[in-house]
Amino acid sequence: MEYRKLKDQDKDEDPTGDDLESLRGKALSVPVNPLSTLGGGPSNRQWKRKSIVTLALTILTSSQSILIVWSKRAGKYDYSVTTANFSVETLKCVLSLAFLMRIWKREGVTEDNRLSTTLNEVSVYPIPAALYLVKNLLQYYIFAYVDAPGYQILKNLNIISTGVLYRIILKRELSEIQWAAFILLCAGCTTAQLNSNSDRVLDTPVQGWIMAIVMALLSGFAGVYTEAIIKKRPSRNINVQNFWLYIFGMIFNAIAIFIQDFDAVMNKGFFHGYSLITTIMILNHALSGIAVSMVMKYADNIVKVYSTSVAMLLTAVVSVFLFGFHLSLAFFLGSIVVSVSIYLHSIGKPRR
Amino acid sequence: MEYRKLKDQDKDEDPTGDDLESLRGKALSVPVNPLSTLGGGPSNRQWKRKSIVTLALTILTSSQSILIVWSKRAGKYDYSVTTANFSVETLKCVLSLAFLMRIWKREGVTEDNRLSTTLNEVSVYPIPAALYLVKNLLQYYIFAYVDAPGYQILKNLNIISTGVLYRIILKRELSEIQWAAFILLCAGCTTAQLNSNSDRVLDTPVQGWIMAIVMALLSGFAGVYTEAIIKKRPSRNINVQNFWLYIFGMIFNAIAIFIQDFDAVMNKGFFHGYSLITTIMILNHALSGIAVSMVMKYADNIVKVYSTSVAMLLTAVVSVFLFGFHLSLAFFLGSIVVSVSIYLHSIGKPRR
């Protein structure tokens, strides 16, 4: 009953036809998901779905980091990162198609879940993939100015860039308290990652800072743009939207293989150096990629940032048990600040 | 005109006679300073006075730490700390008396500024001094469990204990956001003080933690109790209140000399090892002690805690220029968290 009612409202507010024009043209401002603005507060079903996808993203992101630590202890990376990325995109594409086929079997093919599309609809889908490609290529150059642990610290700038672009591009409001919470999230995550060598990041030359900021903006923009694309058609099935996003992900990652690893792939083969753990990592990446899309559909970029930040803390705690890591005082302090940030974000909702 | 009006209201609401009974007896709950609850928002004069005493406290506390660093670089401490504390109390007493004499000359002796007192009024004044004495004696024992830098870290527990006791004893409300801000203040100050050895504090044995918590509670209770005493008679001249507080400070510090340094004082003399810098430090301590009382009278313990926290950050920045210290990434992160905390405290005032 409840579900039916929501579905109908969903349908009623479905912006079809020429809605994409505005997305490509003058403004990227996106209507709030109609499901989230039903009068009288969020429905139970909506809250449940949002929680499940957020929880899934947190657990998958956390296990992703744990797998990376695990694979590093198992020995050196010997596979090509670009072919792994391509494999992830392909797997995501295949999984989306599999989910779709189950839905077609159950509900039949409708306007919302059909795979075929128009040039109008599909023309914005390559943009996030292209942005990520540029960001990943830049990543090779930033290491001339910053070491790897320093880069991990600088990556927290993503939090701020996502918040700023979320406000500017999606034109969604954050209250003063939520802005304060976002600054605290960035400071808290960085504090939790501090170690005895972290101060070196302060010696980063200006070029390094500029590249870090540009990369944070690219990454934030790609995330916010993906949300804009997915939210633009709220009733369109998420698996169709994912399918098209990942198709372009495959294409751009194929370009990356040609640019960076063409010789290696030709000489050693595509799957050279893949082990069991490589395969598990690819599967995990694919699932967390899908979880990110789901969070964009049913929640937003802010929830995604909080989710991945909590995943970072969770990883450290789990690593204590798995690898005998020690937690530092800085980690505890950072965790307190992140927890207060989450609390402030939840009580600081802007008044409408 | 404005001043006259405030003075009159002050007089009208002056609780005289039997008001002290309730302070000693059943409840320590203190009426909010009538000056701070004038209808239609705080007056300009009140705000100005509050700002000046807070600024003075911040600058004096900061220069106090700088003097300590300076004196350490000049050589080892060679004077007795208990005699220095006694000197500070004596100087504060003399200064309060000097301020009072100026007031008597200008305004004549009134009910509010006369030095003579009743046993009823004066009987609560020894309590803060006694609490500080117990805390200072405990300080000698905690170093069996924690090293000096670790103790600096643990002292940040004072922030939390002051907040909790402020709420419980003075029954003053802090909003949810202000509580969050207070936790952030504690985490931020600790973060700013992190260094490569800070993690050792996590190995503190249970006895060390218990002593640190007891000391934080003693220190917080002494601060909150002082505020209760001073605010209980809003129209009573602060210099008279200070005079009696410091008289008991002198008595309890004399006891400390007898307990800890009797032989040394007898053999080497009271002022043995005093240098110019020792004298400057005593003067500075005396002035900041008076500033603390002023903040208690015209603001409160929460303002005091924020003021001394900002002083800690200020000390570090000034030390960069004076002593060529380097600021760590942790210091920057801690400063961001403290800044956000101050912002949240100011916007998070509880609604009445």
XYZ file of C-alpha atoms in Angstrom:
704
model
C 0.000 0.000 0.000
C 2.609 2.465 1.213
C 4.884 1.412 -1.637
C 2.142 1.778 -4.239
C 1.336 5.263 -3.012
C 4.940 6.350 -3.251
C 5.317 4.848 -6.703
C 2.303 6.810 -7.923
C 3.587 10.101 -6.581
C 6.897 9.245 -8.131
C 5.199 8.821 -11.480
C 3.207 12.004 -11.164
C 6.277 14.079 -10.639
C 8.382 12.327 -13.247
C 9.933 15.036 -15.379
C 10.003 13.604 -18.883
C 10.719 14.865 -22.343
C 12.630 18.113 -22.469
C 13.900 18.156 -18.866
C 17.400 17.219 -19.907
C 17.860 20.393 -21.876
C 18.176 22.418 -18.725
C 20.705 19.950 -17.315
C 22.996 20.343 -20.319
C 22.309 23.970 -20.974
C 21.949 26.896 -18.654
C 21.567 25.405 -15.194
C 22.553 22.271 -13.370
C 20.200 22.947 -10.485
C 18.369 19.737 -9.742
C 14.950 19.300 -8.180
C 15.092 17.597 -4.817
C 14.131 13.939 -5.167
C 10.344 13.999 -4.847
C 10.574 10.997 -2.516
C 12.468 13.130 -0.032
C 10.035 16.030 0.053
C 6.767 14.211 0.645
C 4.819 16.330 3.137
C 4.800 15.271 6.772
C 8.367 13.964 6.985
C 10.278 11.207 5.276
C 8.533 7.891 4.853
C 9.728 4.818 6.651
C 10.536 3.009 3.412
C 12.593 5.879 2.083
C 14.545 6.159 5.346
C 15.164 2.402 5.346
C 16.476 2.373 1.770
C 18.713 5.360 2.447
C 20.130 3.676 5.566
C 20.758 0.369 3.809
C 22.659 1.881 0.866
C 24.664 4.126 3.232
C 25.539 1.186 5.464
C 26.509 -0.888 2.415
C 28.757 1.898 1.130
C 30.425 2.280 4.546
C 31.140 -1.434 4.890
C 32.305 -1.856 1.281
C 34.599 1.198 1.438
C 36.046 0.026 4.708
C 36.690 -3.507 3.462
C 38.239 -1.986 0.333
C 40.952 -0.319 2.436
C 41.439 -3.495 4.435
C 41.916 -5.472 1.206
C 44.540 -2.953 0.082
C 46.494 -3.407 3.335
C 46.096 -7.168 2.984
C 47.319 -7.241 -0.610
C 50.314 -5.070 0.312
C 51.318 -7.534 3.012
C 50.870 -10.395 0.575
C 53.553 -8.910 -1.681
C 54.071 -6.207 -4.274
C 51.406 -5.168 -6.754
C 52.258 -6.859 -10.052
C 49.151 -6.179 -12.108
C 48.377 -3.126 -14.211
C 46.120 -0.666 -12.362
C 44.493 0.564 -15.578
C 43.347 -2.929 -16.633
C 42.015 -3.470 -13.086
C 40.024 -0.228 -13.342
C 38.686 -1.336 -16.718
C 37.700 -4.692 -15.218
C 35.865 -2.900 -12.387
C 33.853 -0.819 -14.871
C 33.039 -3.886 -16.947
C 31.921 -5.842 -13.893
C 29.713 -2.937 -12.728
C 28.171 -2.804 -16.195
C 27.493 -6.562 -16.198
C 26.023 -6.453 -12.681
C 23.707 -3.536 -13.574
C 22.500 -5.486 -16.591
C 21.903 -8.588 -14.466
C 19.859 -6.577 -11.927
C 17.906 -5.038 -14.805
C 17.086 -8.423 -16.316
C 15.634 -9.579 -12.981
C 13.474 -6.446 -12.871
C 12.302 -6.936 -16.479
C 11.325 -10.505 -15.608
C 9.376 -9.367 -12.536
C 7.811 -6.110 -13.731
C 8.143 -6.145 -17.499
C 9.847 -3.481 -19.593
C 8.476 0.003 -18.854
C 9.328 3.552 -19.852
C 11.434 3.864 -16.683
C 13.454 0.660 -16.873
C 13.989 0.227 -20.623
C 17.664 0.269 -21.615
C 17.224 2.161 -24.870
C 17.776 5.852 -24.518
C 17.915 9.110 -26.430
C 21.023 11.071 -27.353
C 19.566 13.807 -25.162
C 19.470 11.601 -22.094
C 22.812 9.902 -22.616
C 24.893 12.886 -23.704
C 25.758 14.026 -20.133
C 26.824 10.555 -18.946
C 30.438 10.684 -20.265
C 31.276 13.798 -18.218
C 31.909 12.194 -14.782
C 34.005 9.429 -16.358
C 36.048 12.017 -18.286
C 36.628 14.041 -15.095
C 37.831 10.964 -13.223
C 40.195 10.123 -16.093
C 41.778 13.592 -15.933
C 42.030 13.324 -12.141
C 43.689 9.894 -12.335
C 46.187 11.128 -14.900
C 47.035 14.136 -12.696
C 47.649 11.734 -9.813
C 50.824 10.516 -11.538
C 52.240 14.037 -11.564
C 51.373 15.152 -8.027
C 53.801 12.597 -6.569
C 56.626 14.781 -7.889
C 55.668 17.240 -5.143
C 54.091 15.161 -2.346
C 54.819 11.690 -0.969
C 52.094 9.054 -0.701
C 51.197 9.619 2.993
C 51.154 13.371 2.330
C 48.777 12.778 -0.573
C 46.462 10.816 1.740
C 46.327 13.888 4.012
C 45.711 16.295 1.120
C 42.905 14.083 -0.218
C 40.799 15.303 2.714
C 40.397 18.530 0.734
C 37.830 16.488 -1.238
C 35.481 16.902 1.724
C 35.533 20.690 1.481
C 35.382 20.754 -2.332
C 32.393 18.400 -2.338
C 30.550 20.611 0.161
C 31.261 23.795 -1.789
C 30.331 22.313 -5.194
C 27.242 20.627 -3.708
C 26.098 24.101 -2.626
C 27.058 25.877 -5.867
C 26.079 23.320 -8.491
C 23.163 21.461 -6.918
C 22.053 24.705 -5.190
C 21.149 22.710 -2.082
C 21.278 24.460 1.240
C 23.437 23.566 4.196
C 22.767 25.371 7.478
C 25.525 27.315 9.273
C 25.829 24.430 11.718
C 26.122 21.919 8.865
C 28.915 23.988 7.301
C 30.705 24.043 10.631
C 30.171 20.274 10.827
C 31.696 19.853 7.356
C 34.844 21.798 8.291
C 35.067 19.636 11.424
C 34.678 16.463 9.330
C 37.661 17.509 7.216
C 39.762 18.471 10.282
C 38.717 15.325 12.171
C 39.541 12.919 9.329
C 42.925 14.577 8.852
C 43.640 14.455 12.596
C 42.749 10.752 12.716
C 45.307 10.085 9.936
C 48.159 12.019 11.582
C 51.420 10.212 12.156
C 54.956 11.228 13.010
C 55.751 12.154 9.374
C 52.576 14.134 8.664
C 54.239 17.493 9.275
C 56.151 17.034 6.012
C 52.944 17.889 4.144
C 53.410 21.497 5.363
C 56.546 21.673 3.181
C 54.504 20.921 0.030
C 55.475 23.447 -2.679
C 52.834 25.730 -4.176
C 52.552 23.553 -7.312
C 51.671 20.584 -5.118
C 48.977 22.550 -3.301
C 47.502 23.794 -6.565
C 47.412 20.261 -8.029
C 45.866 18.906 -4.819
C 43.170 21.586 -4.933
C 42.511 21.015 -8.651
C 42.240 17.256 -8.049
C 39.885 17.833 -5.122
C 37.725 20.060 -7.326
C 37.712 17.519 -10.179
C 36.762 14.728 -7.829
C 34.115 16.826 -6.088
C 32.712 18.028 -9.400
C 32.515 14.478 -10.793
C 30.603 13.363 -7.678
C 28.205 16.284 -7.675
C 27.656 16.016 -11.443
C 26.854 12.308 -11.109
C 24.243 13.167 -8.480
C 22.796 15.835 -10.767
C 22.485 13.320 -13.639
C 20.934 10.592 -11.484
C 18.527 12.866 -9.594
C 17.416 14.672 -12.782
C 15.154 11.728 -13.619
C 13.982 10.442 -10.240
C 11.703 7.720 -11.620
C 14.255 6.340 -14.098
C 15.552 2.977 -12.862
C 18.949 3.356 -11.171
C 20.324 0.260 -12.954
C 19.712 1.861 -16.369
C 21.404 5.046 -15.193
C 24.314 2.992 -13.824
C 24.585 0.981 -17.051
C 25.151 4.108 -19.113
C 27.500 5.676 -16.567
C 29.629 2.521 -16.544
C 29.647 2.123 -20.323
C 31.436 5.457 -20.491
C 33.598 4.413 -17.561
C 34.724 1.427 -19.673
C 35.453 3.640 -22.667
C 37.515 6.165 -20.700
C 39.409 3.449 -18.873
C 40.194 1.823 -22.214
C 41.699 5.182 -23.232
C 43.774 5.143 -20.042
C 45.101 1.676 -20.910
C 46.180 2.953 -24.331
C 47.868 6.027 -22.831
C 49.652 4.371 -19.937
C 49.909 0.586 -20.227
C 49.620 -0.329 -23.905
C 53.075 -1.966 -24.156
C 52.779 -3.880 -20.882
C 49.353 -5.268 -21.826
C 50.580 -6.223 -25.296
C 53.696 -8.000 -23.965
C 52.454 -9.616 -20.767
C 48.735 -9.919 -21.458
C 45.676 -8.188 -19.984
C 45.342 -10.275 -16.831
C 49.063 -10.534 -16.032
C 49.725 -10.607 -12.291
C 46.072 -11.035 -11.270
C 45.800 -13.119 -8.080
C 42.854 -14.244 -5.968
C 43.164 -11.086 -3.878
C 43.219 -8.932 -7.056
C 39.967 -10.559 -8.127
C 38.370 -9.997 -4.717
C 39.487 -6.351 -4.783
C 37.960 -5.863 -8.259
C 34.681 -7.406 -7.062
C 34.732 -5.177 -3.974
C 35.460 -2.043 -6.020
C 32.608 -2.879 -8.379
C 30.137 -3.346 -5.513
C 31.211 -0.146 -3.761
C 30.920 1.713 -7.084
C 27.313 0.553 -7.352
C 26.742 1.513 -3.685
C 28.020 5.033 -4.457
C 25.456 5.357 -7.275
C 22.693 4.129 -4.967
C 23.696 6.697 -2.320
C 23.607 9.429 -5.003
C 20.125 8.276 -6.024
C 18.547 7.812 -2.605
C 20.680 10.169 -0.486
C 23.308 12.666 -1.667
C 27.007 13.552 -1.888
C 27.055 14.805 1.705
C 25.898 11.397 2.959
C 28.525 9.793 0.712
C 31.311 11.910 2.236
C 30.181 11.097 5.785
C 29.898 7.431 4.874
C 33.418 7.176 3.468
C 34.817 9.144 6.434
C 33.247 6.734 8.895
C 34.598 3.876 6.742
C 38.106 5.301 7.208
C 37.727 5.216 10.994
C 36.156 1.738 10.851
C 39.102 0.465 8.799
C 41.545 1.612 11.478
C 39.576 -0.076 14.262
C 39.220 -3.345 12.312
C 42.955 -3.226 11.478
C 43.717 -3.344 15.203
C 42.138 -6.801 15.356
C 43.232 -8.040 11.925
C 46.782 -6.736 11.697
C 47.607 -5.749 15.294
C 47.774 -2.046 14.389
C 47.932 0.465 17.248
C 45.514 3.361 17.481
C 47.148 6.709 18.180
C 45.897 9.483 20.446
C 45.437 11.538 17.272
C 43.095 8.823 15.965
C 40.944 9.027 19.100
C 40.804 12.818 18.952
C 39.967 12.758 15.233
C 37.227 10.190 15.857
C 35.691 12.393 18.567
C 35.679 15.370 16.190
C 34.141 13.271 13.365
C 31.467 11.945 15.760
C 30.557 15.454 16.912
C 30.480 16.505 13.244
C 27.954 13.769 12.425
C 25.840 14.792 15.421
C 25.919 18.477 14.428
C 25.069 17.646 10.810
C 22.007 15.691 11.938
C 20.669 18.336 14.366
C 21.603 21.272 12.136
C 19.103 20.715 9.295
C 18.213 23.997 7.591
C 14.706 25.256 8.406
C 12.375 25.388 5.425
C 23.343 58.145 32.446
C 23.498 54.599 31.206
C 25.918 53.764 34.010
C 23.685 55.350 36.662
C 20.691 53.357 35.434
C 22.575 50.090 35.615
C 23.896 50.898 39.071
C 20.343 51.496 40.310
C 19.006 48.237 38.936
C 22.026 46.574 40.454
C 21.100 48.021 43.835
C 17.452 47.091 43.566
C 18.269 43.453 43.002
C 21.014 43.251 45.594
C 20.281 40.184 47.684
C 21.334 41.165 51.201
C 21.011 39.715 54.655
C 20.192 36.043 54.702
C 21.125 35.188 51.100
C 24.313 33.454 52.122
C 22.458 30.783 54.036
C 21.244 29.195 50.846
C 24.759 29.275 49.396
C 26.177 27.358 52.324
C 23.178 25.194 52.907
C 20.877 23.393 50.536
C 21.654 24.812 47.095
C 24.525 26.453 45.321
C 22.324 27.586 42.477
C 23.169 31.193 41.806
C 20.975 33.878 40.305
C 22.232 35.025 36.959
C 24.029 38.367 37.335
C 21.191 40.883 37.032
C 23.415 42.933 34.724
C 23.344 40.115 32.216
C 19.577 39.660 32.175
C 18.441 43.219 31.604
C 15.496 43.049 29.217
C 16.132 43.805 25.565
C 19.615 42.337 25.281
C 22.932 43.005 26.979
C 23.903 46.606 27.426
C 26.860 48.084 25.603
C 28.732 48.813 28.814
C 28.299 45.299 30.106
C 29.505 43.822 26.824
C 32.515 46.132 26.810
C 33.520 45.248 30.376
C 33.133 41.531 29.661
C 35.295 41.850 26.523
C 38.020 43.815 28.279
C 38.407 41.376 31.191
C 38.331 38.396 28.788
C 40.967 39.972 26.543
C 43.117 40.805 29.582
C 42.865 37.221 30.827
C 43.798 35.851 27.388
C 46.845 38.090 27.028
C 48.028 37.565 30.626
C 47.628 33.764 30.422
C 49.455 33.669 27.122
C 52.349 35.823 28.368
C 52.464 33.620 31.476
C 53.289 30.563 29.321
C 55.793 32.578 27.314
C 57.517 33.665 30.545
C 57.728 30.013 31.627
C 59.437 29.053 28.347
C 61.714 32.067 28.691
C 62.675 31.260 32.297
C 63.396 27.633 31.324
C 65.772 28.793 28.614
C 67.440 31.158 31.077
C 68.383 28.220 33.309
C 66.941 25.859 35.907
C 64.306 26.903 38.421
C 66.122 27.499 41.667
C 63.420 29.112 43.770
C 60.791 27.380 45.906
C 57.454 27.121 44.089
C 55.446 27.299 47.320
C 57.000 30.613 48.374
C 56.363 31.961 44.862
C 52.689 30.954 45.147
C 52.493 32.646 48.543
C 54.057 35.785 47.045
C 51.472 35.758 44.253
C 48.586 35.579 46.758
C 50.112 38.359 48.857
C 50.600 40.592 45.820
C 46.991 39.986 44.691
C 45.800 40.904 48.180
C 47.857 44.109 48.194
C 46.673 45.074 44.696
C 42.999 44.495 45.618
C 43.472 46.696 48.658
C 45.129 49.398 46.525
C 42.237 49.347 44.021
C 39.795 49.539 46.938
C 41.518 52.557 48.459
C 41.206 54.413 45.151
C 37.501 53.606 45.081
C 37.011 54.709 48.701
C 38.701 57.991 47.849
C 36.473 58.520 44.827
C 33.107 57.186 46.021
C 33.448 56.976 49.792
C 32.918 53.815 51.845
C 29.538 52.218 51.107
C 27.722 49.035 52.087
C 29.032 47.389 48.880
C 32.699 48.371 49.055
C 33.429 48.293 52.778
C 36.093 45.748 53.720
C 34.506 44.624 56.986
C 32.395 41.544 56.610
C 30.279 39.061 58.548
C 31.216 35.519 59.430
C 28.274 34.514 57.256
C 29.679 36.213 54.172
C 33.275 35.167 54.659
C 32.766 31.540 55.715
C 32.614 30.176 52.139
C 35.735 32.004 50.947
C 38.297 29.441 52.215
C 36.783 26.615 50.145
C 38.305 27.392 46.697
C 41.744 27.981 48.253
C 41.490 24.678 50.141
C 40.504 22.821 46.935
C 43.457 24.287 45.051
C 45.787 23.259 47.903
C 44.597 19.633 47.710
C 44.944 19.714 43.908
C 48.484 21.099 44.094
C 49.501 18.462 46.622
C 48.052 15.709 44.380
C 50.111 17.105 41.506
C 53.285 15.811 43.179
C 51.940 12.265 43.186
C 50.526 12.068 39.649
C 54.038 12.319 38.193
C 54.627 8.779 39.460
C 52.224 7.648 36.720
C 52.455 10.275 33.960
C 55.336 12.334 32.587
C 55.117 16.130 32.354
C 54.051 16.363 28.653
C 51.454 13.641 29.319
C 50.143 15.659 32.249
C 49.772 18.697 29.967
C 47.562 16.554 27.706
C 45.496 15.187 30.608
C 44.955 18.704 31.990
C 42.549 19.264 29.087
C 40.090 17.146 31.097
C 39.607 20.383 33.100
C 37.575 21.696 30.165
C 35.038 18.877 30.408
C 34.916 18.897 34.230
C 34.325 22.669 34.272
C 31.452 22.302 31.789
C 29.824 19.475 33.735
C 30.187 21.171 37.146
C 29.038 24.511 35.702
C 25.854 22.760 34.625
C 25.357 20.762 37.843
C 26.411 23.285 40.500
C 25.519 26.649 38.970
C 22.472 25.055 37.249
C 23.157 27.150 34.158
C 22.026 25.817 30.846
C 24.198 25.024 27.861
C 22.428 24.184 24.593
C 23.106 20.902 22.751
C 25.266 22.823 20.305
C 27.221 24.434 23.150
C 27.869 21.012 24.686
C 29.112 19.778 21.329
C 31.284 22.908 21.130
C 32.715 22.152 24.569
C 33.700 18.605 23.610
C 35.292 20.055 20.473
C 37.193 22.611 22.547
C 38.694 19.802 24.621
C 39.543 17.689 21.535
C 40.890 20.722 19.648
C 43.158 21.905 22.476
C 44.525 18.384 22.915
C 45.088 18.031 19.151
C 46.954 21.343 19.030
C 49.308 20.076 21.765
C 50.073 16.722 20.108
C 53.687 15.843 19.496
C 55.586 12.709 18.584
C 55.580 11.467 22.219
C 51.924 12.173 22.997
C 50.854 8.585 22.369
C 52.603 7.591 25.602
C 49.689 9.124 27.508
C 47.566 6.178 26.294
C 49.764 3.892 28.429
C 48.823 5.805 31.601
C 47.833 3.262 34.286
C 44.351 3.373 35.827
C 45.662 5.114 38.965
C 47.027 7.919 36.766
C 43.684 8.329 34.985
C 41.785 8.393 38.293
C 44.137 11.012 39.735
C 43.889 13.096 36.557
C 40.086 12.961 36.702
C 40.021 13.792 40.439
C 42.370 16.732 39.842
C 40.235 17.959 36.942
C 37.147 17.751 39.168
C 38.894 19.604 42.034
C 40.088 22.323 39.688
C 36.681 22.598 37.975
C 34.875 22.634 41.320
C 37.150 25.358 42.700
C 36.498 27.510 39.610
C 32.749 27.001 39.640
C 32.563 27.529 43.414
C 34.489 30.801 43.101
C 31.977 31.969 40.487
C 29.126 30.983 42.806
C 30.625 32.996 45.678
C 31.342 36.081 43.562
C 27.991 36.078 41.723
C 25.993 35.468 44.907
C 26.347 39.177 45.792
C 26.339 40.929 42.430
C 26.541 44.448 43.831
C 29.369 43.706 46.297
C 32.593 45.292 45.038
C 34.811 42.717 43.295
C 37.940 44.020 45.055
C 36.438 43.250 48.461
C 35.498 39.757 47.261
C 39.012 39.314 45.873
C 40.605 40.562 49.083
C 38.906 37.864 51.144
C 39.550 35.151 48.546
C 43.253 36.004 48.497
C 43.557 36.254 52.290
C 42.612 32.583 52.424
C 44.878 31.912 49.462
C 47.740 33.299 51.540
C 46.806 31.155 54.546
C 46.567 27.916 52.541
C 49.803 28.619 50.670
C 51.516 29.269 54.008
C 50.341 25.771 55.007
C 51.849 24.408 51.769
C 55.198 26.028 52.607
C 55.155 24.339 56.024
C 54.279 20.941 54.522
C 56.676 20.972 51.575
C 59.440 23.541 51.879
C 59.880 24.370 55.562
C 63.509 23.235 55.800
C 64.604 24.854 52.533
C 63.042 28.182 53.486
C 64.618 28.024 56.951
C 68.087 27.210 55.604
C 68.236 29.256 52.383
C 65.762 32.037 53.116
C 62.315 32.846 51.703
C 63.467 34.638 48.555
C 66.377 32.311 47.714
C 66.868 31.948 43.948
C 64.480 34.775 42.985
C 65.677 36.508 39.817
C 64.264 39.348 37.743
C 62.295 36.854 35.635
C 60.899 35.200 38.804
C 59.657 38.594 39.949
C 58.065 39.318 36.556
C 56.387 35.889 36.607
C 54.968 36.537 40.094
C 53.617 39.910 38.956
C 52.102 38.290 35.853
C 50.512 35.479 37.892
C 49.018 38.006 40.283
C 47.505 40.068 37.467
C 46.089 37.013 35.685
C 44.636 35.804 39.004
C 42.805 39.119 39.342
C 41.690 38.848 35.691
C 40.236 35.384 36.432
C 38.161 36.865 39.278
C 36.959 39.666 37.012
C 35.910 37.137 34.354
C 34.009 35.187 37.042
C 32.239 38.384 38.115
C 31.378 39.832 34.700
C 31.309 36.670 32.554
C 31.571 33.034 33.711
C 33.671 29.871 33.879
C 32.832 28.955 30.285
C 34.283 32.240 29.035
C 37.306 31.611 31.258
C 37.896 28.183 29.687
C 37.597 29.567 26.149
C 39.882 32.450 27.060
C 42.660 30.228 28.422
C 42.310 27.867 25.427
C 42.781 30.723 22.990
C 45.725 31.868 25.121
C 47.324 28.441 24.607
C 47.059 28.800 20.810
C 48.280 32.399 20.994
C 51.326 31.307 23.003
C 52.304 28.844 20.276
C 51.995 31.446 17.523
C 53.971 34.048 19.480
C 56.624 31.414 20.251
C 57.228 31.028 16.511
C 58.421 34.618 16.368
C 60.126 34.759 19.777
C 61.836 31.380 19.954
C 61.718 30.121 16.347
C 59.328 27.280 17.262
C 57.702 25.375 14.395
C 53.949 24.922 14.189
C 52.851 21.346 13.492
C 50.020 20.176 11.247
C 48.317 18.973 14.450
C 48.481 22.549 15.769
C 46.716 23.880 12.660
C 44.030 21.188 12.840
C 43.516 21.771 16.570
C 43.248 25.528 15.976
C 40.591 24.964 13.300
C 38.582 22.774 15.695
C 38.906 25.349 18.521
C 37.839 28.154 16.155
C 34.764 26.203 15.021
C 34.030 25.470 18.689
C 34.055 29.198 19.538
C 31.776 29.891 16.571
C 29.343 27.132 17.579
C 29.330 28.309 21.206
C 28.411 31.820 20.105
C 25.596 30.810 17.717
C 24.303 28.011 19.953
C 22.902 30.096 22.829
C 20.046 28.276 24.559
C 16.614 29.741 23.823
C 14.826 31.192 26.846
